[in-house]
Tab-separated table of C-alpha atoms in Angstrom:
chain	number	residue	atom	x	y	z
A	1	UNK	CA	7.228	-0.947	-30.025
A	2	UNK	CA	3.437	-1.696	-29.145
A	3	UNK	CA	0.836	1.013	-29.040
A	4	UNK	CA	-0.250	0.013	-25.399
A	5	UNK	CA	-2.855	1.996	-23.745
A	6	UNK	CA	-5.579	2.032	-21.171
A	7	UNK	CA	-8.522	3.412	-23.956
A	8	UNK	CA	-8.950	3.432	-27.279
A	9	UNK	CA	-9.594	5.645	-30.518
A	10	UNK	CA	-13.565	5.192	-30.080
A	11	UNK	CA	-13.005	6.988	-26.046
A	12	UNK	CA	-11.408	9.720	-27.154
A	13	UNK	CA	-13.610	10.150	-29.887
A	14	UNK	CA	-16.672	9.743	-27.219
A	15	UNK	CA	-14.750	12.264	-25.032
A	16	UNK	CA	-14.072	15.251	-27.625
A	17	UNK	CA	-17.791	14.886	-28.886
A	18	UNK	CA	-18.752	15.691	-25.302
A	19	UNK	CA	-16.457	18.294	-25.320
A	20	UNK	CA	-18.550	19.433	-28.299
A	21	UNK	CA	-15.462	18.752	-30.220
A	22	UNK	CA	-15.091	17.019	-33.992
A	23	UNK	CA	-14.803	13.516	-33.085
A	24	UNK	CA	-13.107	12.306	-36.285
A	25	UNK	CA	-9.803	11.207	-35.911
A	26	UNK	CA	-10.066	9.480	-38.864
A	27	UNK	CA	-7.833	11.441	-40.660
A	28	UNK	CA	-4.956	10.908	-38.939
A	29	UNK	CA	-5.449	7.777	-36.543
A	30	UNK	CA	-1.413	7.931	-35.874
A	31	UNK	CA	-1.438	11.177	-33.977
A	32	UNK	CA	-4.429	10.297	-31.751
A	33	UNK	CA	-2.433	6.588	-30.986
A	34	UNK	CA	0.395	8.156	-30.033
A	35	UNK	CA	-1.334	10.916	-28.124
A	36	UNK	CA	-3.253	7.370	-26.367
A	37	UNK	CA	0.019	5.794	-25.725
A	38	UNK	CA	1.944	8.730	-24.429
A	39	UNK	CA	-0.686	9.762	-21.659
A	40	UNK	CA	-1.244	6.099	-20.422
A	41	UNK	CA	2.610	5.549	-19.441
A	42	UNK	CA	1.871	8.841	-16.946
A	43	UNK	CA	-1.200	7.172	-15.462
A	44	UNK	CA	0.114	4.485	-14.721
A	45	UNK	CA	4.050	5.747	-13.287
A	46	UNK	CA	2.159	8.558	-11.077
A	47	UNK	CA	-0.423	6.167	-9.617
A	48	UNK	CA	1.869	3.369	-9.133
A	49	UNK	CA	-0.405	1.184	-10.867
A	50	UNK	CA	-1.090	-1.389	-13.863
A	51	UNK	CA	-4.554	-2.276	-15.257
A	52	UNK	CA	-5.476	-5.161	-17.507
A	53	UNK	CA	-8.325	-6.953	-19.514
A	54	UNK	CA	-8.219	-10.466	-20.180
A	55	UNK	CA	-9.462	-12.315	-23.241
A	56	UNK	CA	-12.860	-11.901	-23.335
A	57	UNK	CA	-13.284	-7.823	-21.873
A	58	UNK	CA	-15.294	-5.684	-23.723
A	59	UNK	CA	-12.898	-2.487	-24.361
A	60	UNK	CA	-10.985	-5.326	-26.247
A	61	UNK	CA	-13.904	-5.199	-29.276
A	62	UNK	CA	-13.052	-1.570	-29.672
A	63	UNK	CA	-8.912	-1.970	-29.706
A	64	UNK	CA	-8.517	-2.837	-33.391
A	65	UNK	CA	-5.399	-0.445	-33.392
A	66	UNK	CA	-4.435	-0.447	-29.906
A	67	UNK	CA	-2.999	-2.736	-27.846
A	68	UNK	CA	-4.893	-2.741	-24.796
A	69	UNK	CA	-2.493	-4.915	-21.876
A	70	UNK	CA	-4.292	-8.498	-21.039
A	71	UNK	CA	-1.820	-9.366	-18.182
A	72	UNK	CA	-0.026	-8.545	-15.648
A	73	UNK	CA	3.304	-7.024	-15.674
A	74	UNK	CA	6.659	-8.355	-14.442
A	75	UNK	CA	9.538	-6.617	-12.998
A	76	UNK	CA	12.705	-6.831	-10.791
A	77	UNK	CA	13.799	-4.516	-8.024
A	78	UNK	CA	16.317	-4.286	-5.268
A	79	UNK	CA	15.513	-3.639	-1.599
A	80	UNK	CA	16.477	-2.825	1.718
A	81	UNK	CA	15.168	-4.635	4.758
A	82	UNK	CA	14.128	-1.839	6.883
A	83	UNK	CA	15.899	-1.724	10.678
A	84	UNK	CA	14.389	0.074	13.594
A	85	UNK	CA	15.563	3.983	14.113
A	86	UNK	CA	16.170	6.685	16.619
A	87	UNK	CA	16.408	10.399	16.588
A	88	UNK	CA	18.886	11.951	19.077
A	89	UNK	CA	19.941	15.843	19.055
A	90	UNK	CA	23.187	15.752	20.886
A	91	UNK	CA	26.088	17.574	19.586
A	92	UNK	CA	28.380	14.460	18.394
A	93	UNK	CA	24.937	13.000	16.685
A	94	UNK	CA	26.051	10.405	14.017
A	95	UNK	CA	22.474	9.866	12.809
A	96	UNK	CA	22.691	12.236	9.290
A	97	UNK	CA	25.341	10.102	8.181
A	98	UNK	CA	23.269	7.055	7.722
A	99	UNK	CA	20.249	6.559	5.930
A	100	UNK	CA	17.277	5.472	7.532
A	101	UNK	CA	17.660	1.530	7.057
A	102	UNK	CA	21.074	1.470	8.762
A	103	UNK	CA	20.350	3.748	11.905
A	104	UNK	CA	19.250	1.519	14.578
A	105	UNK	CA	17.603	2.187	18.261
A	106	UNK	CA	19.982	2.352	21.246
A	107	UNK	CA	19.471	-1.591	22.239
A	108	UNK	CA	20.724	-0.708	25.945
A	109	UNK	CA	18.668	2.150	26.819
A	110	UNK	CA	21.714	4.377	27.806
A	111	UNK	CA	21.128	7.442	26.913
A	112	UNK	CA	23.913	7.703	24.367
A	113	UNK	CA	23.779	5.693	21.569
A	114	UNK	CA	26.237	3.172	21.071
A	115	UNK	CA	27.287	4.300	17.805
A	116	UNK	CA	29.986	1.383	17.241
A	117	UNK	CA	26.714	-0.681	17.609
A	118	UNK	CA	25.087	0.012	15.197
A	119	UNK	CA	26.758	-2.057	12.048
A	120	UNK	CA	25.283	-4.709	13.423
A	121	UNK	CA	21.529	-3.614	13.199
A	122	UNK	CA	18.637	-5.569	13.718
A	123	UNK	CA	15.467	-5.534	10.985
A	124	UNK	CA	12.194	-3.418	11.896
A	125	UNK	CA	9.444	-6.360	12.572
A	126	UNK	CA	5.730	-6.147	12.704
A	127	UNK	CA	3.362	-9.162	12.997
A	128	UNK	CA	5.198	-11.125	14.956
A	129	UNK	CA	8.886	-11.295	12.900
A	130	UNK	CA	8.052	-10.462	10.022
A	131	UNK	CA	9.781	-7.416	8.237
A	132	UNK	CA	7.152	-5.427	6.140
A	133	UNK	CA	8.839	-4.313	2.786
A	134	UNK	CA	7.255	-1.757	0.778
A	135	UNK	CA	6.834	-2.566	-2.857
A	136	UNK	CA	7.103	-0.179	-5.434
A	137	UNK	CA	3.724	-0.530	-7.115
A	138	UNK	CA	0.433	-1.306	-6.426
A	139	UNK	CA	-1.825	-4.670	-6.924
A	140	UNK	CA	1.059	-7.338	-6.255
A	141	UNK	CA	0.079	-10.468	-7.911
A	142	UNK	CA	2.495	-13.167	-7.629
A	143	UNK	CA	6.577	-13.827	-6.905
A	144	UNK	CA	8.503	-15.326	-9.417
A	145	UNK	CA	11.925	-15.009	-7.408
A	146	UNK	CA	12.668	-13.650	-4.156
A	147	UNK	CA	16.713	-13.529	-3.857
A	148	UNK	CA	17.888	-13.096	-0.044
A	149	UNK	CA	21.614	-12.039	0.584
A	150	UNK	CA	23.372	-14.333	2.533
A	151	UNK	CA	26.748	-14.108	5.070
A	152	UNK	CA	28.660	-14.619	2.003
A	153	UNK	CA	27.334	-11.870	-0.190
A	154	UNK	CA	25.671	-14.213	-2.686
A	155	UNK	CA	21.765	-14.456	-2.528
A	156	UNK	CA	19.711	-17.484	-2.216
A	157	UNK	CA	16.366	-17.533	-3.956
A	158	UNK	CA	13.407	-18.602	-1.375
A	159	UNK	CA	11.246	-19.397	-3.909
A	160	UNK	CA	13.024	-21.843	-5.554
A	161	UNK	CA	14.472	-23.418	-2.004
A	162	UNK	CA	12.334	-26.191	-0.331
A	163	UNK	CA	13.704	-24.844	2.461
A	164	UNK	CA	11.279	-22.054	2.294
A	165	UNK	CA	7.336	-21.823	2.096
A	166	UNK	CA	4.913	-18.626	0.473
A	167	UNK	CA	1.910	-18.368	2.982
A	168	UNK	CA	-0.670	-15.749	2.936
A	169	UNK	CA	-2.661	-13.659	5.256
A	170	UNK	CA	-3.006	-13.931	8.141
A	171	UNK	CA	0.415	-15.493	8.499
A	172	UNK	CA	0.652	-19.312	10.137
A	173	UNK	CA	4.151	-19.382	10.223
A	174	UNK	CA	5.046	-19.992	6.999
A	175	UNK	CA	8.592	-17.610	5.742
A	176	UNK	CA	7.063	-14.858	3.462
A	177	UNK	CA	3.932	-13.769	1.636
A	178	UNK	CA	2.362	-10.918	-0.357
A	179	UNK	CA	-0.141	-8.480	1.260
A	180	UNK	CA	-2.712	-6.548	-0.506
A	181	UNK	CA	-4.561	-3.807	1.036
A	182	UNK	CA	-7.174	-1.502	0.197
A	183	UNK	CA	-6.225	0.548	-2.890
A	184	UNK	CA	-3.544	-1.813	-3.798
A	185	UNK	CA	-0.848	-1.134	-1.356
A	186	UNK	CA	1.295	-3.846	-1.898
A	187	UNK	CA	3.443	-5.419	1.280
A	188	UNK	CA	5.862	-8.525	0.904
A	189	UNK	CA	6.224	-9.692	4.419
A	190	UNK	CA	9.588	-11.909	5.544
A	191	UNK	CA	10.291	-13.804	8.766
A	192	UNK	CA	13.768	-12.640	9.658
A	193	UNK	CA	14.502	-15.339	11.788
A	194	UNK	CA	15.784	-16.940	9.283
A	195	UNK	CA	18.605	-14.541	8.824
A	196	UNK	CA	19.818	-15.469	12.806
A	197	UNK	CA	22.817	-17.020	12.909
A	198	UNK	CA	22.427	-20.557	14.373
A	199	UNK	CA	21.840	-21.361	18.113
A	200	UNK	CA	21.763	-17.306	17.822
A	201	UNK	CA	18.820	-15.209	19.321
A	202	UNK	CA	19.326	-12.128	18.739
A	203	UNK	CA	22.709	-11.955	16.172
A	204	UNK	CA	21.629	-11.590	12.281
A	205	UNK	CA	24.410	-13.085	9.715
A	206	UNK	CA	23.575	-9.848	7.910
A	207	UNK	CA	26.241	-6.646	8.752
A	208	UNK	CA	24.211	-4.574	6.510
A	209	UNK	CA	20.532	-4.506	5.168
A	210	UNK	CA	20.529	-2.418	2.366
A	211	UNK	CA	19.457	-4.122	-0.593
A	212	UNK	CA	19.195	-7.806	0.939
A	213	UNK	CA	16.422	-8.233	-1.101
A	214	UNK	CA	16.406	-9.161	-4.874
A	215	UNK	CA	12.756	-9.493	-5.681
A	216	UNK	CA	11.225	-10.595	-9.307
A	217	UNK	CA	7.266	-10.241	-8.880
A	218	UNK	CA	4.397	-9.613	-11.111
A	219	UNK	CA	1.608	-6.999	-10.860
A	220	UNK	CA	-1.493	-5.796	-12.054
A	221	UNK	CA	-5.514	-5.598	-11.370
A	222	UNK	CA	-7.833	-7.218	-13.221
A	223	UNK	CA	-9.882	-4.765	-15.187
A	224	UNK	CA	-9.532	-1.109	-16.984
A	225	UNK	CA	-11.917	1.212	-15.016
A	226	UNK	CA	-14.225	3.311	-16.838
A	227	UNK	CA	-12.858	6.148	-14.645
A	228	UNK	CA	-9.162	5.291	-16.302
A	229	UNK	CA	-10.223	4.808	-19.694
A	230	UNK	CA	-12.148	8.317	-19.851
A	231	UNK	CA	-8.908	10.296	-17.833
A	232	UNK	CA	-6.832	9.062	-20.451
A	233	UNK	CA	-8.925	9.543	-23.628
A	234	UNK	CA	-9.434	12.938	-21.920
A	235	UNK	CA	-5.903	13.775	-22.031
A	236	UNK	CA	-5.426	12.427	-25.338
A	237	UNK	CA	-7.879	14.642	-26.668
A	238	UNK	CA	-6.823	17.620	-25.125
A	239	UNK	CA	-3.702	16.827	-26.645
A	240	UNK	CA	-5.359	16.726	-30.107
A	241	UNK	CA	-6.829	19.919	-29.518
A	242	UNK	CA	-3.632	21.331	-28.657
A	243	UNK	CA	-1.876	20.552	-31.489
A	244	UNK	CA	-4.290	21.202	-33.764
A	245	UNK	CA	-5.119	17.749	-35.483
A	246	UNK	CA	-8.362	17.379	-35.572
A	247	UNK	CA	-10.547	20.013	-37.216
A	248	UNK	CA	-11.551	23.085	-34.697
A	249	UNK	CA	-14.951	24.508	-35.725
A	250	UNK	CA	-15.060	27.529	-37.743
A	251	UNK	CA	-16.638	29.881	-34.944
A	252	UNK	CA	-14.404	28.265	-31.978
A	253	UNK	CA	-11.780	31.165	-31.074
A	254	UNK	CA	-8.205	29.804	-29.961
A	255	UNK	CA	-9.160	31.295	-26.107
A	256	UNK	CA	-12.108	28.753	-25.902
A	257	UNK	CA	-10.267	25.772	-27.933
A	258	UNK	CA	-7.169	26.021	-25.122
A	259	UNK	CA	-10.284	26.528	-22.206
A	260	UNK	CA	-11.603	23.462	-23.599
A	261	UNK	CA	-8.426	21.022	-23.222
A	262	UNK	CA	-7.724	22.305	-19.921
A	263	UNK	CA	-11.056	21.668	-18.755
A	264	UNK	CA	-10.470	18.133	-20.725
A	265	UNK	CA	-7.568	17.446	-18.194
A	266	UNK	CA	-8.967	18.648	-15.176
A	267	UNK	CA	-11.533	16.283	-15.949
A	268	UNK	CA	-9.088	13.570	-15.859
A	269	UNK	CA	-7.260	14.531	-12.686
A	270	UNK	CA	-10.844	14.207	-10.830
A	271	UNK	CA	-11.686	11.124	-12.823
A	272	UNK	CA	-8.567	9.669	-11.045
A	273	UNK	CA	-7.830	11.180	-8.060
A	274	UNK	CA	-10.365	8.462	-6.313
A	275	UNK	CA	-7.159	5.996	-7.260
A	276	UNK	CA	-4.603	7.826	-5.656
């Protein structure tokens, strides 16, 4: 497997000097790439994120023995189509038995729900109908596949239909697109009329929404920030200094060596917390 990470051997040297901490790691470059490579896989699972440099970046002239990631990254996921809710507090409430994508609003307006109505929900819509699906990281790039159950249980994939078109924002009517907002919140949007039955307005060939969605998509920004490569050389070197690899100074008690790493991390927690 790949030493991937988001800084290399010359940050965390940088960082432990500032520290006023040896920064040779020379004698042992293994320890401080694995220390690298086992605090970037945090960053990046806890922030939801994935940074890259292409060809070309800078921090790539300093990566002689780590592999800094130069594209985006792929993966697959299953999802629900969310359905619209309500919260009642009567005494035969059904409501706890169903999790939130398959508990829909009473469509009459009695005030009981129907509750043998509701296997037949209807999908949550916002701009226009649309249903707004959450992705599970940040910085959405592109879809590869988007696989949409159908009446018969199989799933047809959008993307490679010509029955279907990718727009993007605003929408002008085309039958799904990406969203990106500020920070990277990533949206995939899909027009649920095409999941009505035909000559059907308001009857969906779905009976349940939970994972209707089988979605292959890339994702990634465009650049490491220098904020992201210090936070993890940071926590690389206070690993280092944990452990004991690199060479503590004679007059350096153990009190202010264990000070210094945790100062090291909460260094990194602020250097990030502007990307949570």
């Amino acid at each position: 497997m790949s030493a991937v990470g988001y800084c290399t051997l010359e940050d965390v040297r940088r960082a432990l000097r500032k520290a006023n901490l040896p920064g040779d790691i020379d004698q042992d470059n293994r320890i401080a790439i694995d220390a690298i490579v086992a605090e970037t896989e945090p960053v990046e699972k806890s922030l939801k994120r994935h940074w890259y440099a292409p060809a070309g970046a800078g921090i790539l002239n300093e990566a002689d023995q780590i592999d800094i990631p130069t594209e985006t990254r792929s993966r697959d996921d299953e999802y629900d189509i969310p359905t619209r809710s309500f919260l009642t507090t009567g005494s035969d409430d059904r409501s706890s038995y169903y999790p939130p994508t398959w508990v829909d609003y009473d469509p009459d307006d009695d005030p009981e729900p129907d509750y043998a109505d509701m296997d037949g929900l209807s999908p949550k819509t916002v701009q226009g109908d649309y249903a707004a699906i959450e992705l599970d990281r940040r910085d959405a790039d592109a879809i590869e596949a988007l696989h949409v159950r159908t009446t018969d249980g199989t799933y047809e994939d959008w993307v490679a239909s010509d029955d279907y078109t990718e727009g993007s924002w605003p929408p002008s009517g085309e039958d799904y697109y990406l969203r990106v907002n500020n920070g990277g919140w990533s949206r995939l949007y899909l027009d649920v009329t095409n999941l009505l039955k035909t000559g059907k307005s308001d009857e969906y060939v779905l009976d349940s929404w939970a994972n209707a969605v089988y979605l292959e998509w890339s994702y990634g920004h465009e650049g490491i920030p220098r904020n992201v490569r210090r936070a993890v050389a940071l926590r690389a070197g206070a690993e280092l200094v944990e452990d004991a690899v690199i060479e503590i100074p004679q007059n350096a008690t153990v009190y202010n060596v264990e000070t210094k790493a945790e100062k090291m991390r909460e260094k990194a927690d602020e250097l990030l917390e502007v990307y949570r």
